[in-house]
Amino acid sequence: MALLEMRNISKEFGPVVANRDVTFSVEQGEVHALLGENGAGKSTLMNILFGMYEATEGDIYYKGEKVNIKSPKESIDLGIGMVHQHFMLIPAHTAIENVVLGYTGNKEVLDLNAAAERFTAMAKRYNMDIDPWEEVRNLSVGQQQRLEILKALYRDVDTLILDEPTAVLTPQEVDGLFDIIRQLISENKTVIFISHKLPEIKAICDRCTILRQGEVAAAGLIVDEIADMNELAELMVGRQVELISKKDASCPGDVVLKVDNISHVNERKIQTLKNVSFEVSCGEILGICGVDGNGQSELVKCITGLLEPTEGTIHIKDEDVTKASAKEILQKGVGHIPEDRQKMGMVGQMNIRENLSMMDYDHMPFSNHGILRWKWIDEHSREIVEQYQVKTPDVMEISRNLSGGNQQKMVVGRELSRDPELLIAVHPARGLDIGATKYIHSQIIKARTEGAAVLMVSTELDEIMEIPDRILVIYEGRVMAIIDQTDATRNDLGLLMAGIDPKNSANNKGQSA
């Protein structure tokens, strides 16, 4: 008998069918991968299991009994926990305060010291070193993820859903996470693993279920019996996928972006950037590689006019833009795919065509003498939606109703369609399935081939090692190294991302190259 069975699950959001007659079965003590394209219904299905949504039709059986899960609390009480892709932590609270928040299984009167003692023992058991009294905002991204796992385990769950768990981790941290998963399985716990990274599926998962357009495309496949990653990718997207992006050798031309000794001190008097210098020329891609939170966000905001550097200068095509506004920067032929699509890349209450025209609404061909040309905008929007395969009924759909991956494709399509001379792409494929990822990569390479200068920020080593021509590694706001892509290795990049120069002592951290 399976540990978990979701039988004939359907979920409708008005006219949109997110899941249709899905049957999903997981055995106890296995790592079961849930795969599919963006908008395939994976998150919806898991949100039903975790009590965030209620199914329109279908039943859930857990440990042989039919259950009716109407809230996350009921799911946790059954022994099902979930670590979301976007962490559900309060930065200003301590680790232990986040762990016990909403938890009533400790004592009637909350005893933080007792909770911290139990938490510390559990962290030691799973080889996760986290100070229970440290504020979450001071923890690294990897530590925050481990805290989320410990928060679930603290509630005695025996089935753990991990949604894109490696999206922001270094290779060394991924290895550590896999060690934790293996230990959980050795204790007869069960893991449902959602990921777009096919090598990870092959490395850690026992079986997989694949959703396509809200329906089951393949159920319970044994991962070891899948011939190769091409077969897995084809099962996910329903067509053959070229897994390796093709590009010719770069032929850099004139310098488009020059960053000279940029430093930045934030409002909390913390120095987030320390004397950062580099250049990006037309016809090349410079990749910025590092764990989230090491100054990438501040660097991009300085370049795009959202922050003003404390020191240093920024030039675009020989023009000093250090103090220019964001609008002035965009008008200089700059395209910007931001780090957070929902907060910075779109307005959720606006429809798709409004979001696709918001950067250029005040000039031709979007408007004429202040009058919006809606007929042209509609046609232009439909072309982007079709080209980037944004799944939507039409361009009048409210953008917040799209899945996260389709929101990303909308934003990427808008920025690339502007034919920028300088493209700043931050996590351009984050949250995208393999088919959409490879298409976005091909379009970025095409922009570079046609003469654009591209600055690409990513935490994904596979992406960094495949797409850029040169790689800049950043750690704690300082440039660790700038190396040619052909000289890069996963191990060296992973060490540099952790602040360790592979050429020197392992204890030599944060040294500029």
CSV table of N, CA, C and O in Angstrom, one decimal, residues 357-406:
chain,number,residue,atom,x,y,z
A,357,SER,N,3.8,46.7,-22.5
A,357,SER,CA,4.0,48.1,-23.1
A,357,SER,C,4.5,49.1,-22.1
A,357,SER,O,4.7,50.2,-22.4
A,358,MET,N,4.7,48.7,-20.8
A,358,MET,CA,4.9,49.7,-19.8
A,358,MET,C,6.3,50.4,-19.9
A,358,MET,O,6.5,51.5,-19.4
A,359,MET,N,7.3,49.7,-20.6
A,359,MET,CA,8.6,50.4,-20.7
A,359,MET,C,8.7,51.4,-21.8
A,359,MET,O,9.5,52.3,-21.7
A,360,ASP,N,7.8,51.3,-22.8
A,360,ASP,CA,7.9,52.2,-24.0
A,360,ASP,C,6.6,52.8,-24.4
A,360,ASP,O,6.4,53.2,-25.5
A,361,TYR,N,5.7,52.9,-23.4
A,361,TYR,CA,4.3,53.4,-23.7
A,361,TYR,C,4.3,54.9,-24.2
A,361,TYR,O,3.4,55.3,-24.9
A,362,ASP,N,5.4,55.6,-23.9
A,362,ASP,CA,5.3,57.1,-24.1
A,362,ASP,C,6.0,57.5,-25.5
A,362,ASP,O,6.3,58.7,-25.7
A,363,HIS,N,6.2,56.5,-26.4
A,363,HIS,CA,6.8,56.9,-27.6
A,363,HIS,C,6.4,55.9,-28.7
A,363,HIS,O,5.9,54.8,-28.4
A,364,MET,N,6.7,56.2,-29.9
A,364,MET,CA,6.3,55.3,-31.1
A,364,MET,C,7.2,54.1,-30.9
A,364,MET,O,8.3,54.1,-30.5
A,365,PRO,N,6.6,52.9,-31.4
A,365,PRO,CA,5.3,52.8,-32.0
A,365,PRO,C,4.1,52.5,-31.1
A,365,PRO,O,3.0,52.2,-31.5
A,366,PHE,N,4.4,52.6,-29.7
A,366,PHE,CA,3.4,52.3,-28.7
A,366,PHE,C,2.4,53.4,-28.6
A,366,PHE,O,1.2,53.2,-28.3
A,367,SER,N,2.8,54.6,-28.8
A,367,SER,CA,1.9,55.8,-28.8
A,367,SER,C,2.3,56.8,-29.8
A,367,SER,O,3.4,56.9,-30.2
A,368,ASN,N,1.3,57.7,-30.1
A,368,ASN,CA,1.5,58.7,-31.0
A,368,ASN,C,1.0,60.0,-30.5
A,368,ASN,O,-0.3,60.1,-30.2
A,369,HIS,N,1.8,61.0,-30.2
A,369,HIS,CA,1.4,62.3,-29.6
A,369,HIS,C,0.6,62.0,-28.3
A,369,HIS,O,-0.4,62.7,-28.1
A,370,GLY,N,1.0,61.1,-27.5
A,370,GLY,CA,0.4,60.8,-26.2
A,370,GLY,C,-0.8,59.9,-26.2
A,370,GLY,O,-1.4,59.6,-25.2
A,371,ILE,N,-1.2,59.4,-27.4
A,371,ILE,CA,-2.3,58.5,-27.6
A,371,ILE,C,-1.8,57.1,-27.8
A,371,ILE,O,-1.1,56.9,-28.8
A,372,LEU,N,-2.2,56.2,-26.9
A,372,LEU,CA,-1.8,54.8,-27.0
A,372,LEU,C,-2.4,54.2,-28.3
A,372,LEU,O,-3.6,54.3,-28.5
A,373,ARG,N,-1.6,53.4,-29.0
A,373,ARG,CA,-2.0,52.8,-30.2
A,373,ARG,C,-2.3,51.3,-29.9
A,373,ARG,O,-1.6,50.4,-30.1
A,374,TRP,N,-3.5,51.1,-29.3
A,374,TRP,CA,-3.9,49.8,-28.7
A,374,TRP,C,-3.9,48.7,-29.8
A,374,TRP,O,-3.6,47.5,-29.5
A,375,LYS,N,-4.3,49.0,-31.0
A,375,LYS,CA,-4.4,48.0,-32.0
A,375,LYS,C,-3.0,47.4,-32.3
A,375,LYS,O,-2.8,46.2,-32.3
A,376,TRP,N,-2.0,48.3,-32.4
A,376,TRP,CA,-0.6,47.9,-32.6
A,376,TRP,C,-0.1,47.1,-31.3
A,376,TRP,O,0.6,46.1,-31.4
A,377,ILE,N,-0.4,47.7,-30.1
A,377,ILE,CA,0.0,47.1,-28.9
A,377,ILE,C,-0.5,45.6,-28.7
A,377,ILE,O,0.2,44.7,-28.3
A,378,ASP,N,-1.8,45.4,-29.1
A,378,ASP,CA,-2.4,44.1,-29.1
A,378,ASP,C,-1.7,43.1,-30.0
A,378,ASP,O,-1.4,42.0,-29.6
A,379,GLU,N,-1.4,43.5,-31.2
A,379,GLU,CA,-0.7,42.7,-32.1
A,379,GLU,C,0.7,42.4,-31.6
A,379,GLU,O,1.2,41.2,-31.7
A,380,HIS,N,1.4,43.4,-31.1
A,380,HIS,CA,2.8,43.2,-30.6
A,380,HIS,C,2.8,42.3,-29.4
A,380,HIS,O,3.6,41.4,-29.3
A,381,SER,N,1.8,42.4,-28.5
A,381,SER,CA,1.7,41.6,-27.3
A,381,SER,C,1.4,40.1,-27.7
A,381,SER,O,2.0,39.2,-27.1
A,382,ARG,N,0.5,39.9,-28.7
A,382,ARG,CA,0.2,38.5,-29.1
A,382,ARG,C,1.5,37.9,-29.7
A,382,ARG,O,1.7,36.7,-29.5
A,383,GLU,N,2.3,38.6,-30.4
A,383,GLU,CA,3.5,38.1,-31.0
A,383,GLU,C,4.5,37.6,-29.9
A,383,GLU,O,5.1,36.6,-30.0
A,384,ILE,N,4.6,38.4,-28.8
A,384,ILE,CA,5.5,38.0,-27.7
A,384,ILE,C,5.0,36.8,-27.0
A,384,ILE,O,5.7,35.9,-26.6
A,385,VAL,N,3.7,36.8,-26.7
A,385,VAL,CA,3.0,35.7,-26.0
A,385,VAL,C,3.2,34.4,-26.8
A,385,VAL,O,3.6,33.3,-26.2
A,386,GLU,N,3.1,34.5,-28.1
A,386,GLU,CA,3.3,33.3,-28.9
A,386,GLU,C,4.7,32.9,-29.0
A,386,GLU,O,5.1,31.7,-28.9
A,387,GLN,N,5.6,33.8,-29.2
A,387,GLN,CA,7.0,33.5,-29.4
A,387,GLN,C,7.6,32.9,-28.1
A,387,GLN,O,8.4,32.0,-28.2
A,388,TYR,N,7.2,33.4,-26.9
A,388,TYR,CA,7.8,33.0,-25.7
A,388,TYR,C,6.9,32.0,-25.0
A,388,TYR,O,7.1,31.6,-23.8
A,389,GLN,N,5.8,31.5,-25.7
A,389,GLN,CA,4.9,30.5,-25.2
A,389,GLN,C,4.4,30.8,-23.8
A,389,GLN,O,4.5,30.0,-22.9
A,390,VAL,N,3.9,32.0,-23.6
A,390,VAL,CA,3.2,32.4,-22.4
A,390,VAL,C,1.8,31.8,-22.4
A,390,VAL,O,1.0,32.1,-23.2
A,391,LYS,N,1.6,30.9,-21.4
A,391,LYS,CA,0.3,30.2,-21.4
A,391,LYS,C,-0.8,31.1,-20.8
A,391,LYS,O,-0.8,31.4,-19.6
A,392,THR,N,-1.7,31.6,-21.6
A,392,THR,CA,-2.7,32.5,-21.2
A,392,THR,C,-3.9,32.4,-22.2
A,392,THR,O,-3.7,32.1,-23.4
A,393,PRO,N,-5.1,32.6,-21.7
A,393,PRO,CA,-6.3,32.7,-22.6
A,393,PRO,C,-6.1,33.8,-23.7
A,393,PRO,O,-6.4,33.6,-24.8
A,394,ASP,N,-5.7,35.0,-23.3
A,394,ASP,CA,-5.4,36.1,-24.2
A,394,ASP,C,-4.6,37.1,-23.5
A,394,ASP,O,-4.3,37.1,-22.3
A,395,VAL,N,-4.3,38.2,-24.2
A,395,VAL,CA,-3.4,39.2,-23.7
A,395,VAL,C,-4.1,40.2,-22.7
A,395,VAL,O,-3.5,41.0,-22.1
A,396,MET,N,-5.4,40.0,-22.6
A,396,MET,CA,-6.2,40.8,-21.6
A,396,MET,C,-6.2,40.1,-20.2
A,396,MET,O,-6.8,40.7,-19.3
A,397,GLU,N,-5.6,38.9,-20.1
A,397,GLU,CA,-5.6,38.2,-18.8
A,397,GLU,C,-4.8,39.0,-17.8
A,397,GLU,O,-3.7,39.6,-18.1
A,398,ILE,N,-5.3,39.1,-16.6
A,398,ILE,CA,-4.6,39.8,-15.5
A,398,ILE,C,-3.3,39.1,-15.2
A,398,ILE,O,-3.3,37.9,-15.0
A,399,SER,N,-2.2,39.8,-15.1
A,399,SER,CA,-0.8,39.1,-15.0
A,399,SER,C,-0.7,38.3,-13.8
A,399,SER,O,0.1,37.3,-13.8
A,400,ARG,N,-1.3,38.7,-12.7
A,400,ARG,CA,-1.1,37.9,-11.4
A,400,ARG,C,-1.7,36.6,-11.5
A,400,ARG,O,-1.4,35.7,-10.7
A,401,ASN,N,-2.6,36.3,-12.5
A,401,ASN,CA,-3.3,35.0,-12.6
A,401,ASN,C,-2.4,34.0,-13.4
A,401,ASN,O,-2.7,32.8,-13.4
A,402,LEU,N,-1.3,34.5,-13.9
A,402,LEU,CA,-0.3,33.6,-14.6
A,402,LEU,C,0.5,32.8,-13.6
A,402,LEU,O,0.7,33.3,-12.5
A,403,SER,N,1.0,31.6,-13.9
A,403,SER,CA,1.9,30.9,-13.1
A,403,SER,C,3.2,31.7,-13.0
A,403,SER,O,3.5,32.6,-13.9
A,404,GLY,N,4.0,31.4,-12.0
A,404,GLY,CA,5.3,32.2,-11.9
A,404,GLY,C,6.2,32.1,-13.1
A,404,GLY,O,6.8,33.0,-13.6
A,405,GLY,N,6.3,30.9,-13.7
A,405,GLY,CA,7.1,30.7,-14.9
A,405,GLY,C,6.6,31.5,-16.1
A,405,GLY,O,7.4,32.0,-16.9
A,406,ASN,N,5.3,31.5,-16.2
A,406,ASN,CA,4.7,32.3,-17.4
A,406,ASN,C,4.8,33.8,-17.1
A,406,ASN,O,5.0,34.6,-18.1
